[in-house]
Amino acid sequence: MSTYHAIVWLDRSEAHVIMFDREHVESERIKSRSTHKGPGGRGDIVNESHVAKNIDDNYYHSIAEALKGVHEILVTGPAQAKDEFKAHCAHHDKAIDKAIVDVISSDHPSDAQLVAMAKKYFLKHDKMNGQA
């Protein structure tokens, strides 16, 4: 499905990719194959020196592949994975990097809450850019 907008919620173990337009919503979950977890079994890593060697490039590339054809992407999540994904795209997936309009923090919303957040965000974003 090629849509204009998408929201991606991710941490280091799973991504929720949700593409939508006015009439359709399509979602996909992508799991990381990385076995490294941060403290307490979570997917975030506190020690910055370990971050570079624990980034799962295949995971981030799979997310980028799922977003091919989307014009505007909002990236969100609770920890560093969202920023690592943005940095991955800046180096390896330039078209996706160009489509990312913002990276914001969020907890663990449901997919319905993500869609509502994205619609509200893009309505405001498009009005600010004279596209509404």
PDB file of C-alpha atoms in Angstrom:
ATOM      1  CA  MET A   1       0.000   0.000   0.000  1.00  0.00           C
ATOM      2  CA  SER A   2       1.484   3.316  -0.981  1.00  0.00           C
ATOM      3  CA  THR A   3       0.214   6.105   1.248  1.00  0.00           C
ATOM      4  CA  TYR A   4       1.188   9.654   1.922  1.00  0.00           C
ATOM      5  CA  HIS A   5       1.648   9.339   5.706  1.00  0.00           C
ATOM      6  CA  ALA A   6       3.113   6.794   8.109  1.00  0.00           C
ATOM      7  CA  ILE A   7       3.973   6.566  11.770  1.00  0.00           C
ATOM      8  CA  VAL A   8       6.602   4.212  13.105  1.00  0.00           C
ATOM      9  CA  TRP A   9       6.780   3.322  16.780  1.00  0.00           C
ATOM     10  CA  LEU A  10       9.898   1.376  17.646  1.00  0.00           C
ATOM     11  CA  ASP A  11      12.181   0.154  20.337  1.00  0.00           C
ATOM     12  CA  ARG A  12      15.131  -2.173  19.881  1.00  0.00           C
ATOM     13  CA  SER A  13      13.002  -5.319  19.770  1.00  0.00           C
ATOM     14  CA  GLU A  14       9.938  -4.426  17.692  1.00  0.00           C
ATOM     15  CA  ALA A  15       8.598  -1.803  15.310  1.00  0.00           C
ATOM     16  CA  HIS A  16       4.992  -0.953  14.516  1.00  0.00           C
ATOM     17  CA  VAL A  17       4.822   0.536  11.019  1.00  0.00           C
ATOM     18  CA  ILE A  18       1.434   2.100  10.316  1.00  0.00           C
ATOM     19  CA  MET A  19       0.679   3.630   6.924  1.00  0.00           C
ATOM     20  CA  PHE A  20      -2.559   5.481   6.388  1.00  0.00           C
ATOM     21  CA  ASP A  21      -4.588   7.836   4.298  1.00  0.00           C
ATOM     22  CA  ARG A  22      -8.084   9.208   4.825  1.00  0.00           C
ATOM     23  CA  GLU A  23      -9.776   5.895   4.093  1.00  0.00           C
ATOM     24  CA  HIS A  24      -7.227   3.161   4.807  1.00  0.00           C
ATOM     25  CA  VAL A  25      -4.914   2.012   7.579  1.00  0.00           C
ATOM     26  CA  GLU A  26      -2.347  -0.721   7.108  1.00  0.00           C
ATOM     27  CA  SER A  27      -0.012  -1.897   9.839  1.00  0.00           C
ATOM     28  CA  GLU A  28       2.974  -4.188   9.995  1.00  0.00           C
ATOM     29  CA  ARG A  29       5.073  -5.388  12.921  1.00  0.00           C
ATOM     30  CA  ILE A  30       8.762  -5.987  12.411  1.00  0.00           C
ATOM     31  CA  LYS A  31      10.800  -7.889  14.981  1.00  0.00           C
ATOM     32  CA  SER A  32      14.496  -7.388  15.598  1.00  0.00           C
ATOM     33  CA  ARG A  33      16.662 -10.486  15.356  1.00  0.00           C
ATOM     34  CA  SER A  34      19.161  -9.019  17.796  1.00  0.00           C
ATOM     35  CA  THR A  35      19.530 -11.025  20.980  1.00  0.00           C
ATOM     36  CA  HIS A  36      21.068  -8.176  22.970  1.00  0.00           C
ATOM     37  CA  LYS A  37      18.783  -6.519  25.463  1.00  0.00           C
ATOM     38  CA  GLY A  38      19.450  -3.664  27.800  1.00  0.00           C
ATOM     39  CA  PRO A  39      19.091  -3.697  31.589  1.00  0.00           C
ATOM     40  CA  GLY A  40      16.050  -5.528  32.882  1.00  0.00           C
ATOM     41  CA  GLY A  41      15.546  -7.353  29.561  1.00  0.00           C
ATOM     42  CA  ARG A  42      14.431  -4.201  27.784  1.00  0.00           C
ATOM     43  CA  GLY A  43      15.612  -3.269  24.335  1.00  0.00           C
ATOM     44  CA  ASP A  44      17.324  -0.058  25.390  1.00  0.00           C
ATOM     45  CA  ILE A  45      20.990   0.196  26.280  1.00  0.00           C
ATOM     46  CA  VAL A  46      22.166   2.615  28.947  1.00  0.00           C
ATOM     47  CA  ASN A  47      25.934   2.329  28.405  1.00  0.00           C
ATOM     48  CA  GLU A  48      26.637   4.509  25.331  1.00  0.00           C
ATOM     49  CA  SER A  49      29.876   2.636  24.540  1.00  0.00           C
ATOM     50  CA  HIS A  50      27.848  -0.463  23.684  1.00  0.00           C
ATOM     51  CA  VAL A  51      25.330   1.287  21.432  1.00  0.00           C
ATOM     52  CA  ALA A  52      27.344   1.261  18.188  1.00  0.00           C
ATOM     53  CA  LYS A  53      28.100  -2.455  18.280  1.00  0.00           C
ATOM     54  CA  ASN A  54      24.561  -3.465  19.265  1.00  0.00           C
ATOM     55  CA  ILE A  55      22.603  -1.628  16.594  1.00  0.00           C
ATOM     56  CA  ASP A  56      20.738  -4.103  14.421  1.00  0.00           C
ATOM     57  CA  ASP A  57      21.210  -2.643  10.916  1.00  0.00           C
ATOM     58  CA  ASN A  58      19.135  -5.407   9.311  1.00  0.00           C
ATOM     59  CA  TYR A  59      16.243  -4.545  11.631  1.00  0.00           C
ATOM     60  CA  TYR A  60      16.419  -0.839  10.752  1.00  0.00           C
ATOM     61  CA  HIS A  61      16.756  -1.641   7.053  1.00  0.00           C
ATOM     62  CA  SER A  62      13.634  -3.854   7.242  1.00  0.00           C
ATOM     63  CA  ILE A  63      11.717  -0.946   8.752  1.00  0.00           C
ATOM     64  CA  ALA A  64      12.961   1.385   6.005  1.00  0.00           C
ATOM     65  CA  GLU A  65      11.949  -1.145   3.335  1.00  0.00           C
ATOM     66  CA  ALA A  66       8.420  -1.274   4.777  1.00  0.00           C
ATOM     67  CA  LEU A  67       8.215   2.520   4.390  1.00  0.00           C
ATOM     68  CA  LYS A  68       9.179   2.686   0.695  1.00  0.00           C
ATOM     69  CA  GLY A  69       6.853   5.031  -1.186  1.00  0.00           C
ATOM     70  CA  VAL A  70       5.616   6.949   1.876  1.00  0.00           C
ATOM     71  CA  HIS A  71       5.987  10.728   1.561  1.00  0.00           C
ATOM     72  CA  GLU A  72       5.883  11.822   5.220  1.00  0.00           C
ATOM     73  CA  ILE A  73       6.956   9.701   8.182  1.00  0.00           C
ATOM     74  CA  LEU A  74       6.667  10.389  11.899  1.00  0.00           C
ATOM     75  CA  VAL A  75       9.046   8.279  14.026  1.00  0.00           C
ATOM     76  CA  THR A  76       8.303   7.707  17.697  1.00  0.00           C
ATOM     77  CA  GLY A  77       9.245   5.463  20.577  1.00  0.00           C
ATOM     78  CA  PRO A  78      10.386   5.385  24.198  1.00  0.00           C
ATOM     79  CA  ALA A  79      14.195   5.218  23.994  1.00  0.00           C
ATOM     80  CA  GLN A  80      17.208   5.573  21.676  1.00  0.00           C
ATOM     81  CA  ALA A  81      16.077   3.205  18.908  1.00  0.00           C
ATOM     82  CA  LYS A  82      14.079   5.961  17.180  1.00  0.00           C
ATOM     83  CA  ASP A  83      17.190   8.145  16.962  1.00  0.00           C
ATOM     84  CA  GLU A  84      19.319   5.197  15.829  1.00  0.00           C
ATOM     85  CA  PHE A  85      16.773   4.462  13.084  1.00  0.00           C
ATOM     86  CA  LYS A  86      16.932   8.082  11.915  1.00  0.00           C
ATOM     87  CA  ALA A  87      20.751   7.928  11.868  1.00  0.00           C
ATOM     88  CA  HIS A  88      20.624   4.609   9.982  1.00  0.00           C
ATOM     89  CA  CYS A  89      18.377   6.171   7.336  1.00  0.00           C
ATOM     90  CA  ALA A  90      20.654   9.209   7.035  1.00  0.00           C
ATOM     91  CA  HIS A  91      23.508   6.866   6.107  1.00  0.00           C
ATOM     92  CA  HIS A  92      21.798   3.989   4.276  1.00  0.00           C
ATOM     93  CA  ASP A  93      18.230   4.875   3.228  1.00  0.00           C
ATOM     94  CA  LYS A  94      18.360   8.495   2.021  1.00  0.00           C
ATOM     95  CA  ALA A  95      14.824   8.533   0.569  1.00  0.00           C
ATOM     96  CA  ILE A  96      13.354   7.418   3.893  1.00  0.00           C
ATOM     97  CA  ASP A  97      15.536   9.921   5.785  1.00  0.00           C
ATOM     98  CA  LYS A  98      14.182  12.700   3.552  1.00  0.00           C
ATOM     99  CA  ALA A  99      10.598  11.567   4.253  1.00  0.00           C
ATOM    100  CA  ILE A 100      11.035  11.592   8.054  1.00  0.00           C
ATOM    101  CA  VAL A 101       9.428  14.842   9.207  1.00  0.00           C
ATOM    102  CA  ASP A 102      10.057  14.410  12.929  1.00  0.00           C
ATOM    103  CA  VAL A 103      11.291  12.077  15.658  1.00  0.00           C
ATOM    104  CA  ILE A 104       9.386  12.350  18.926  1.00  0.00           C
ATOM    105  CA  SER A 105       9.305  10.466  22.204  1.00  0.00           C
ATOM    106  CA  SER A 106       6.319   8.408  23.277  1.00  0.00           C
ATOM    107  CA  ASP A 107       5.596   5.615  25.682  1.00  0.00           C
ATOM    108  CA  HIS A 108       3.849   2.439  24.456  1.00  0.00           C
ATOM    109  CA  PRO A 109       0.585   3.538  22.797  1.00  0.00           C
ATOM    110  CA  SER A 110      -1.775   1.150  21.068  1.00  0.00           C
ATOM    111  CA  ASP A 111      -1.879   1.127  17.276  1.00  0.00           C
ATOM    112  CA  ALA A 112      -5.158   3.075  17.378  1.00  0.00           C
ATOM    113  CA  GLN A 113      -3.529   5.699  19.614  1.00  0.00           C
ATOM    114  CA  LEU A 114      -0.574   5.878  17.212  1.00  0.00           C
ATOM    115  CA  VAL A 115      -2.867   6.547  14.255  1.00  0.00           C
ATOM    116  CA  ALA A 116      -4.715   9.249  16.207  1.00  0.00           C
ATOM    117  CA  MET A 117      -1.387  10.828  17.259  1.00  0.00           C
ATOM    118  CA  ALA A 118      -0.100  10.772  13.684  1.00  0.00           C
ATOM    119  CA  LYS A 119      -3.284  12.221  12.170  1.00  0.00           C
ATOM    120  CA  LYS A 120      -3.220  15.068  14.674  1.00  0.00           C
ATOM    121  CA  TYR A 121       0.496  15.648  14.079  1.00  0.00           C
ATOM    122  CA  PHE A 122       0.247  15.611  10.279  1.00  0.00           C
ATOM    123  CA  LEU A 123      -2.795  17.903  10.254  1.00  0.00           C
ATOM    124  CA  LYS A 124      -0.784  20.457  12.209  1.00  0.00           C
ATOM    125  CA  HIS A 125       2.402  19.809  10.171  1.00  0.00           C
ATOM    126  CA  ASP A 126       0.599  20.149   6.836  1.00  0.00           C
ATOM    127  CA  LYS A 127      -1.121  23.382   7.913  1.00  0.00           C
ATOM    128  CA  MET A 128       2.244  24.829   8.966  1.00  0.00           C
ATOM    129  CA  ASN A 129       3.666  23.958   5.544  1.00  0.00           C
ATOM    130  CA  GLY A 130       0.665  25.306   3.632  1.00  0.00           C
ATOM    131  CA  GLN A 131      -0.496  21.863   2.476  1.00  0.00           C
ATOM    132  CA  ALA A 132      -3.789  21.554   4.336  1.00  0.00           C
TER     133      ALA A 132
END
